[in-house]
Amino acid sequence: TDRKKLHTAPVRQVFRLRPFHVLVATGGGYAGYRKYEHYKLEQLEKRGVEVPVKLASEWEVALYKSVPTRLLSRAWGRLNQVELPTWLRKPVYSLYIWTFGVNMKEAAVEDLHHYRNLSEFFRRKLKPQARPVCGVHSVISPSDGKILNFGQVKNCEVEQVKGVTYSLESFLGPRISTEEMHFSRAPPGNSFQQQLVTKEGNELYHCVIYLAPGDYHCFHSPTDWTVSHRRHFPGSLMSVNPGVARWIKELFCHNERVVLTGDWKHGFFSLTAVGATNVGSIRIYFDQDLHTNSPSYSKGSYNDFSFISNNNKEGIPMRKGEHLGEFNLGSTIVLIFEAPKDFKFNLKAGQKIRFGEALGSL
């Protein structure tokens, strides 16, 4: 009779699951399964086996989006800022170097103890002679990476990888007003693609470069041009590795991205930095007002900033090879530009490229 009564909660309360937990668990598990599928496809491609394109359905994309990648990316960003004890730096960075094949001999500072946290290590600078800038060709690679696709833009559609496209207008957003550009625009009755081409006889070209986690994370100006406008699209932060890009149509239109537009000697020119999982931070050195991966945003929204109306009507002049911005971890750069019909790319799909090497020329 002196024993204390043991009170137990009903089983249904103990095992009660909240909808958020179910979404995270289900979405995370499915994302892991897709990662494994993509790994198998990559192995087949390395053996020379042609893999047919299989696009994700709407429910698969929605399930992937249910994973809180933006929250995880912000948490990863904060973790990267934590200063590591000196004794721990070399083991941690050495593991990363071994995993992703980083060449530290190219780094401006090779001593691993110099980097106080992971963020500093990811954004390490290179020795000046490590990436000579090609002076012969008119357009160079803005970053290290892998060429996913390139060529002419056709029917207002751009290929993110072979056989998988996205809408040019969805990716860049509505046409920028004529007052914000140095050059005249085509009449509004033409297609979106035709409105970007300013000179008769020119064509619109594109090039997609994927930055892997082990690549140099800064990106540079691919040519001599003037940046007139910045458009920031908040959005998802899904993985942009080639396997996912082959699986999700219009992946780059779903993800957060920063579109820089302006002009070069042949007309329209744009560079877009696309965010990805754990890459919520996109930094443009001359744009202090840009803040990416904010906690909340409206779906389908974007914000504009004019460097002409806010910079003495001149825009931001960039020289070929000049530092432009940086990612955390790795992501994708998309170039869309106007050039004469005899412009030729000196590339092969799937090839590795380094900052400063030629993309193409006239």
Coordinates of C-alpha atoms in Angstrom, one line a residue:
T1 CA 0.0 0.0 0.0
D2 CA 3.0 2.3 0.5
R3 CA 4.1 1.8 -3.2
K4 CA 4.0 4.9 -5.4
K5 CA 1.6 4.7 -8.3
L6 CA 3.2 4.6 -11.7
H7 CA 1.5 6.9 -14.2
T8 CA 2.0 6.1 -17.9
A9 CA 1.0 8.2 -20.8
P10 CA -1.3 6.7 -23.4
V11 CA 0.7 5.0 -26.2
R12 CA -0.9 7.3 -28.8
Q13 CA 0.6 10.3 -27.0
V14 CA 4.1 8.8 -26.7
F15 CA 4.2 8.0 -30.4
R16 CA 2.4 11.0 -31.7
L17 CA 4.1 12.5 -34.7
R18 CA 3.7 16.0 -35.9
P19 CA 3.2 16.8 -39.6
F20 CA 6.5 18.7 -39.8
H21 CA 8.5 15.7 -38.5
V22 CA 6.8 13.4 -41.0
L23 CA 7.6 15.7 -43.9
V24 CA 11.3 16.0 -42.8
A25 CA 11.7 12.3 -42.3
T26 CA 9.9 11.4 -45.5
G27 CA 11.5 14.1 -47.6
G28 CA 15.0 13.5 -46.2
G29 CA 14.7 9.7 -46.8
Y30 CA 13.5 10.2 -50.3
A31 CA 16.3 12.7 -51.0
G32 CA 18.8 10.2 -49.7
Y33 CA 17.4 7.5 -52.0
R34 CA 17.6 9.9 -55.0
K35 CA 21.2 10.6 -54.2
Y36 CA 22.0 6.9 -54.3
E37 CA 20.2 6.7 -57.7
H38 CA 22.2 9.6 -59.0
Y39 CA 25.4 7.9 -57.8
K40 CA 24.6 4.8 -59.8
L41 CA 23.9 6.9 -62.9
E42 CA 27.2 8.6 -62.6
Q43 CA 29.0 5.3 -62.4
L44 CA 27.2 4.1 -65.6
E45 CA 28.2 7.3 -67.4
K46 CA 31.8 6.8 -66.4
R47 CA 31.7 3.4 -68.1
G48 CA 30.3 5.0 -71.3
V49 CA 26.8 3.7 -70.9
E50 CA 24.2 6.2 -72.2
V51 CA 21.5 6.8 -69.6
P52 CA 18.0 7.8 -70.8
V53 CA 16.5 11.0 -69.3
K54 CA 13.9 10.3 -66.6
L55 CA 12.3 13.5 -65.2
A56 CA 10.8 13.9 -61.8
S57 CA 7.0 14.1 -61.5
E58 CA 5.3 17.0 -59.7
W59 CA 4.8 15.1 -56.5
E60 CA 8.5 14.0 -56.4
V61 CA 9.6 17.7 -56.8
A62 CA 7.1 18.7 -54.1
L63 CA 8.4 16.0 -51.8
Y64 CA 12.0 17.1 -52.4
K65 CA 11.0 20.7 -51.6
S66 CA 9.5 19.6 -48.3
V67 CA 13.1 19.0 -47.0
P68 CA 14.0 22.3 -45.1
T69 CA 17.1 22.9 -47.2
R70 CA 17.1 26.6 -46.6
L71 CA 17.0 26.1 -42.8
L72 CA 19.7 23.4 -43.1
S73 CA 21.8 25.7 -45.3
R74 CA 21.6 28.6 -42.7
A75 CA 22.6 26.2 -40.0
W76 CA 25.5 24.9 -42.1
G77 CA 26.5 28.5 -42.7
R78 CA 26.6 29.3 -38.9
L79 CA 28.5 26.1 -38.3
N80 CA 31.1 27.2 -40.8
Q81 CA 31.6 30.4 -38.9
V82 CA 32.6 28.6 -35.7
E83 CA 36.3 29.0 -35.0
L84 CA 38.1 25.7 -34.8
P85 CA 40.8 25.0 -32.2
T86 CA 44.2 25.2 -33.8
W87 CA 44.9 21.5 -33.1
L88 CA 41.7 20.5 -34.8
R89 CA 42.1 22.5 -38.0
K90 CA 44.5 20.2 -39.8
P91 CA 42.6 16.9 -39.2
V92 CA 39.2 18.5 -40.3
Y93 CA 40.6 20.3 -43.4
S94 CA 42.7 17.2 -44.4
L95 CA 39.6 15.1 -44.3
Y96 CA 37.8 17.5 -46.6
I97 CA 40.9 17.7 -48.9
W98 CA 41.0 13.9 -49.2
T99 CA 37.2 13.6 -49.7
F100 CA 36.9 16.2 -52.5
G101 CA 40.4 16.1 -54.0
V102 CA 41.4 19.7 -53.2
N103 CA 44.7 20.9 -54.5
M104 CA 46.2 23.0 -51.7
K105 CA 49.4 23.6 -53.7
E106 CA 47.4 26.2 -55.6
A107 CA 46.2 28.0 -52.5
A108 CA 47.7 31.4 -51.6
V109 CA 48.1 30.1 -48.1
E110 CA 48.9 26.4 -47.9
D111 CA 49.2 26.2 -44.1
L112 CA 45.9 24.7 -42.9
H113 CA 46.3 26.2 -39.4
H114 CA 45.8 29.7 -41.0
Y115 CA 42.1 29.1 -41.7
R116 CA 40.2 29.8 -38.6
N117 CA 36.9 28.1 -39.7
L118 CA 35.4 26.1 -42.5
S119 CA 34.0 29.2 -44.2
E120 CA 37.5 30.7 -44.6
F121 CA 38.8 27.4 -45.9
F122 CA 36.0 27.2 -48.5
R123 CA 36.7 30.7 -49.7
R124 CA 40.4 30.3 -49.9
K125 CA 42.2 32.5 -52.5
L126 CA 44.6 31.1 -55.1
K127 CA 48.2 32.1 -55.9
P128 CA 48.3 34.8 -58.6
Q129 CA 50.0 32.5 -61.1
A130 CA 47.7 29.5 -60.4
R131 CA 45.0 30.7 -62.9
P132 CA 46.5 32.7 -65.8
V133 CA 43.7 34.6 -67.7
C134 CA 43.5 33.9 -71.4
G135 CA 44.1 37.1 -73.3
V136 CA 43.3 35.8 -76.8
H137 CA 39.7 34.6 -76.4
S138 CA 36.9 37.1 -75.7
V139 CA 35.0 34.9 -73.1
I140 CA 36.8 33.0 -70.4
S141 CA 35.5 30.6 -67.7
P142 CA 34.4 32.7 -64.6
S143 CA 35.2 29.8 -62.3
D144 CA 36.6 26.3 -61.9
G145 CA 34.0 23.6 -62.6
K146 CA 32.5 21.1 -65.0
I147 CA 30.8 22.1 -68.3
L148 CA 27.2 20.8 -68.1
N149 CA 26.0 22.4 -71.4
F150 CA 26.6 25.1 -73.9
G151 CA 25.4 26.4 -77.3
Q152 CA 22.8 28.6 -78.9
V153 CA 19.5 29.4 -77.1
K154 CA 16.6 28.1 -79.2
N155 CA 12.9 28.6 -78.9
C156 CA 13.3 30.5 -75.6
E157 CA 14.5 27.3 -74.0
V158 CA 17.9 26.7 -72.4
E159 CA 19.4 23.3 -71.7
Q160 CA 20.6 22.8 -68.1
V161 CA 22.0 19.4 -69.1
K162 CA 21.5 17.4 -72.3
G163 CA 17.9 16.8 -72.9
V164 CA 16.5 18.8 -69.9
T165 CA 15.5 22.4 -70.5
Y166 CA 14.2 25.4 -68.7
S167 CA 12.4 28.6 -69.8
L168 CA 14.6 31.5 -70.5
E169 CA 12.0 34.0 -69.3
S170 CA 11.3 32.1 -66.1
F171 CA 15.0 32.0 -65.4
L172 CA 15.9 35.6 -66.0
G173 CA 12.5 37.1 -65.1
P174 CA 10.6 39.8 -66.9
R175 CA 12.3 42.1 -69.3
I176 CA 14.2 45.0 -67.6
S177 CA 13.2 48.5 -68.6
T178 CA 15.0 50.1 -71.5
E179 CA 16.1 53.0 -69.3
E180 CA 18.3 50.7 -67.3
M181 CA 20.4 49.6 -70.2
H182 CA 23.1 51.3 -72.3
F183 CA 21.7 49.9 -75.6
S184 CA 18.3 49.8 -77.4
R185 CA 15.9 46.9 -77.1
A186 CA 13.9 45.1 -79.7
P187 CA 10.2 45.9 -80.0
P188 CA 8.0 44.4 -77.3
G189 CA 6.0 42.4 -79.8
N190 CA 8.9 40.0 -80.4
S191 CA 9.6 36.8 -78.3
F192 CA 11.5 37.2 -75.0
Q193 CA 14.6 35.7 -76.7
Q194 CA 14.4 38.2 -79.6
Q195 CA 14.0 41.1 -77.2
L196 CA 17.4 40.2 -75.6
V197 CA 19.2 40.3 -79.0
T198 CA 20.0 44.0 -79.7
K199 CA 22.0 43.7 -83.0
E200 CA 20.9 42.3 -86.3
G201 CA 22.8 39.1 -87.2
N202 CA 23.5 38.2 -83.6
E203 CA 22.4 35.1 -81.7
L204 CA 21.9 34.3 -78.0
Y205 CA 24.3 31.8 -76.4
H206 CA 24.4 30.0 -73.1
C207 CA 27.0 28.1 -71.0
V208 CA 26.4 26.2 -67.7
I209 CA 29.3 25.5 -65.3
Y210 CA 28.9 23.3 -62.2
L211 CA 31.2 24.0 -59.2
A212 CA 31.8 20.9 -57.1
P213 CA 32.5 21.1 -53.4
G214 CA 36.3 20.6 -54.0
D215 CA 36.5 23.4 -56.6
Y216 CA 37.8 27.0 -56.1
H217 CA 34.7 28.8 -54.8
C218 CA 35.2 32.3 -56.1
F219 CA 34.0 33.5 -59.5
H220 CA 35.3 36.2 -61.7
S221 CA 34.2 38.4 -64.7
P222 CA 34.1 36.2 -67.8
T223 CA 34.7 39.2 -70.2
D224 CA 35.0 43.0 -70.3
W225 CA 31.4 44.2 -69.6
T226 CA 29.3 46.6 -67.7
V227 CA 26.8 45.4 -65.0
S228 CA 23.7 47.4 -65.1
H229 CA 21.2 45.5 -63.1
R230 CA 20.9 42.9 -60.3
R231 CA 17.8 40.7 -59.9
H232 CA 17.6 38.4 -56.8
F233 CA 15.2 35.4 -56.8
P234 CA 14.7 33.9 -53.4
G235 CA 13.8 30.2 -53.7
S236 CA 14.5 26.6 -52.9
L237 CA 18.1 25.3 -52.3
M238 CA 17.9 21.9 -53.9
S239 CA 21.1 20.2 -55.0
V240 CA 22.4 21.3 -58.4
N241 CA 24.8 18.4 -59.1
P242 CA 24.5 16.9 -62.6
G243 CA 22.4 14.0 -61.5
V244 CA 19.7 16.2 -60.0
A245 CA 19.9 18.7 -62.9
R246 CA 19.1 15.7 -65.2
W247 CA 16.2 14.7 -63.0
I248 CA 14.3 17.9 -62.2
K249 CA 13.1 20.1 -65.1
E250 CA 13.7 23.8 -64.6
L251 CA 15.8 23.1 -61.5
F252 CA 17.6 26.4 -61.9
C253 CA 14.3 28.3 -62.0
H254 CA 13.2 26.7 -58.6
N255 CA 16.5 27.6 -56.8
E256 CA 17.6 30.8 -55.3
R257 CA 19.7 32.8 -57.8
V258 CA 21.3 36.2 -58.4
V259 CA 21.1 37.4 -62.0
L260 CA 23.5 40.1 -63.1
T261 CA 22.7 41.7 -66.5
G262 CA 24.4 44.3 -68.6
D263 CA 26.2 44.7 -71.9
W264 CA 29.5 43.9 -73.6
K265 CA 30.9 44.9 -77.0
H266 CA 28.4 42.6 -78.8
G267 CA 25.3 43.5 -76.8
F268 CA 23.4 41.8 -74.0
F269 CA 25.4 39.8 -71.4
S270 CA 24.3 38.1 -68.2
L271 CA 25.9 36.0 -65.4
T272 CA 23.7 34.1 -63.0
A273 CA 24.9 32.6 -59.7
V274 CA 22.6 29.7 -58.7
G275 CA 22.3 28.7 -55.1
A276 CA 22.2 25.1 -53.9
T277 CA 21.9 23.0 -50.8
N278 CA 24.4 24.3 -48.2
V279 CA 25.1 27.3 -50.6
G280 CA 22.6 29.7 -49.3
S281 CA 25.3 32.4 -49.2
I282 CA 25.9 34.1 -52.6
R283 CA 28.1 37.1 -52.3
I284 CA 28.7 39.8 -55.0
Y285 CA 31.7 41.9 -54.0
F286 CA 30.4 45.3 -55.3
D287 CA 26.8 44.7 -54.1
Q288 CA 26.6 45.3 -50.3
D289 CA 22.8 45.4 -50.4
L290 CA 22.4 41.8 -51.5
H291 CA 21.4 39.3 -48.8
T292 CA 20.6 35.8 -49.8
N293 CA 18.8 32.9 -48.0
S294 CA 16.7 35.0 -45.7
P295 CA 14.4 33.1 -43.3
S296 CA 11.2 34.1 -45.1
Y297 CA 10.2 35.0 -48.7
S298 CA 7.2 35.0 -51.0
K299 CA 7.1 32.2 -53.5
G300 CA 7.8 33.5 -57.0
S301 CA 9.0 36.9 -55.8
Y302 CA 12.1 38.7 -56.8
N303 CA 13.7 42.1 -56.1
D304 CA 15.6 44.4 -58.5
F305 CA 18.5 46.8 -58.0
S306 CA 19.7 49.1 -60.7
F307 CA 23.4 50.0 -60.8
I308 CA 22.7 52.7 -63.3
S309 CA 20.1 54.7 -61.3
N310 CA 22.1 54.1 -58.1
N311 CA 25.6 54.5 -59.5
N312 CA 25.8 57.8 -61.4
K313 CA 24.1 56.4 -64.5
E314 CA 27.3 54.4 -65.4
G315 CA 26.8 50.9 -64.1
I316 CA 29.6 48.7 -62.7
P317 CA 32.5 48.2 -65.2
M318 CA 34.1 44.8 -64.9
R319 CA 37.4 43.7 -66.5
K320 CA 38.0 40.1 -67.8
G321 CA 39.3 38.0 -64.9
E322 CA 38.4 40.5 -62.2
H323 CA 37.0 39.2 -58.9
L324 CA 33.2 39.2 -59.0
G325 CA 31.8 37.1 -56.1
E326 CA 31.9 33.8 -54.2
F327 CA 29.9 30.8 -53.0
N328 CA 30.0 28.7 -49.9
L329 CA 30.8 25.1 -50.8
G330 CA 29.9 25.0 -54.5
S331 CA 27.1 25.7 -57.0
T332 CA 26.4 26.7 -60.6
I333 CA 27.2 29.6 -62.9
V334 CA 25.0 30.3 -66.0
L335 CA 26.1 32.6 -68.7
I336 CA 23.6 33.9 -71.2
F337 CA 24.9 36.4 -73.8
E338 CA 24.5 37.9 -77.2
A339 CA 27.2 37.4 -79.9
P340 CA 27.6 37.3 -83.7
K341 CA 26.7 34.1 -85.5
D342 CA 30.3 33.1 -86.0
F343 CA 31.0 32.9 -82.2
K344 CA 32.4 29.4 -81.4
F345 CA 32.7 27.6 -78.1
N346 CA 36.0 25.7 -77.5
L347 CA 34.4 23.2 -75.2
K348 CA 33.1 19.6 -74.8
A349 CA 30.1 18.8 -72.6
G350 CA 31.3 17.2 -69.3
Q351 CA 34.8 18.5 -69.5
K352 CA 36.6 20.0 -66.4
I353 CA 37.5 23.7 -66.8
R354 CA 39.4 26.2 -64.7
F355 CA 38.9 29.9 -64.1
G356 CA 40.8 31.9 -66.8
E357 CA 40.6 29.2 -69.5
A358 CA 38.8 30.0 -72.8
L359 CA 35.1 29.3 -73.3
G360 CA 34.9 30.7 -76.8
S361 CA 35.6 33.5 -79.2
L362 CA 34.9 34.9 -82.6

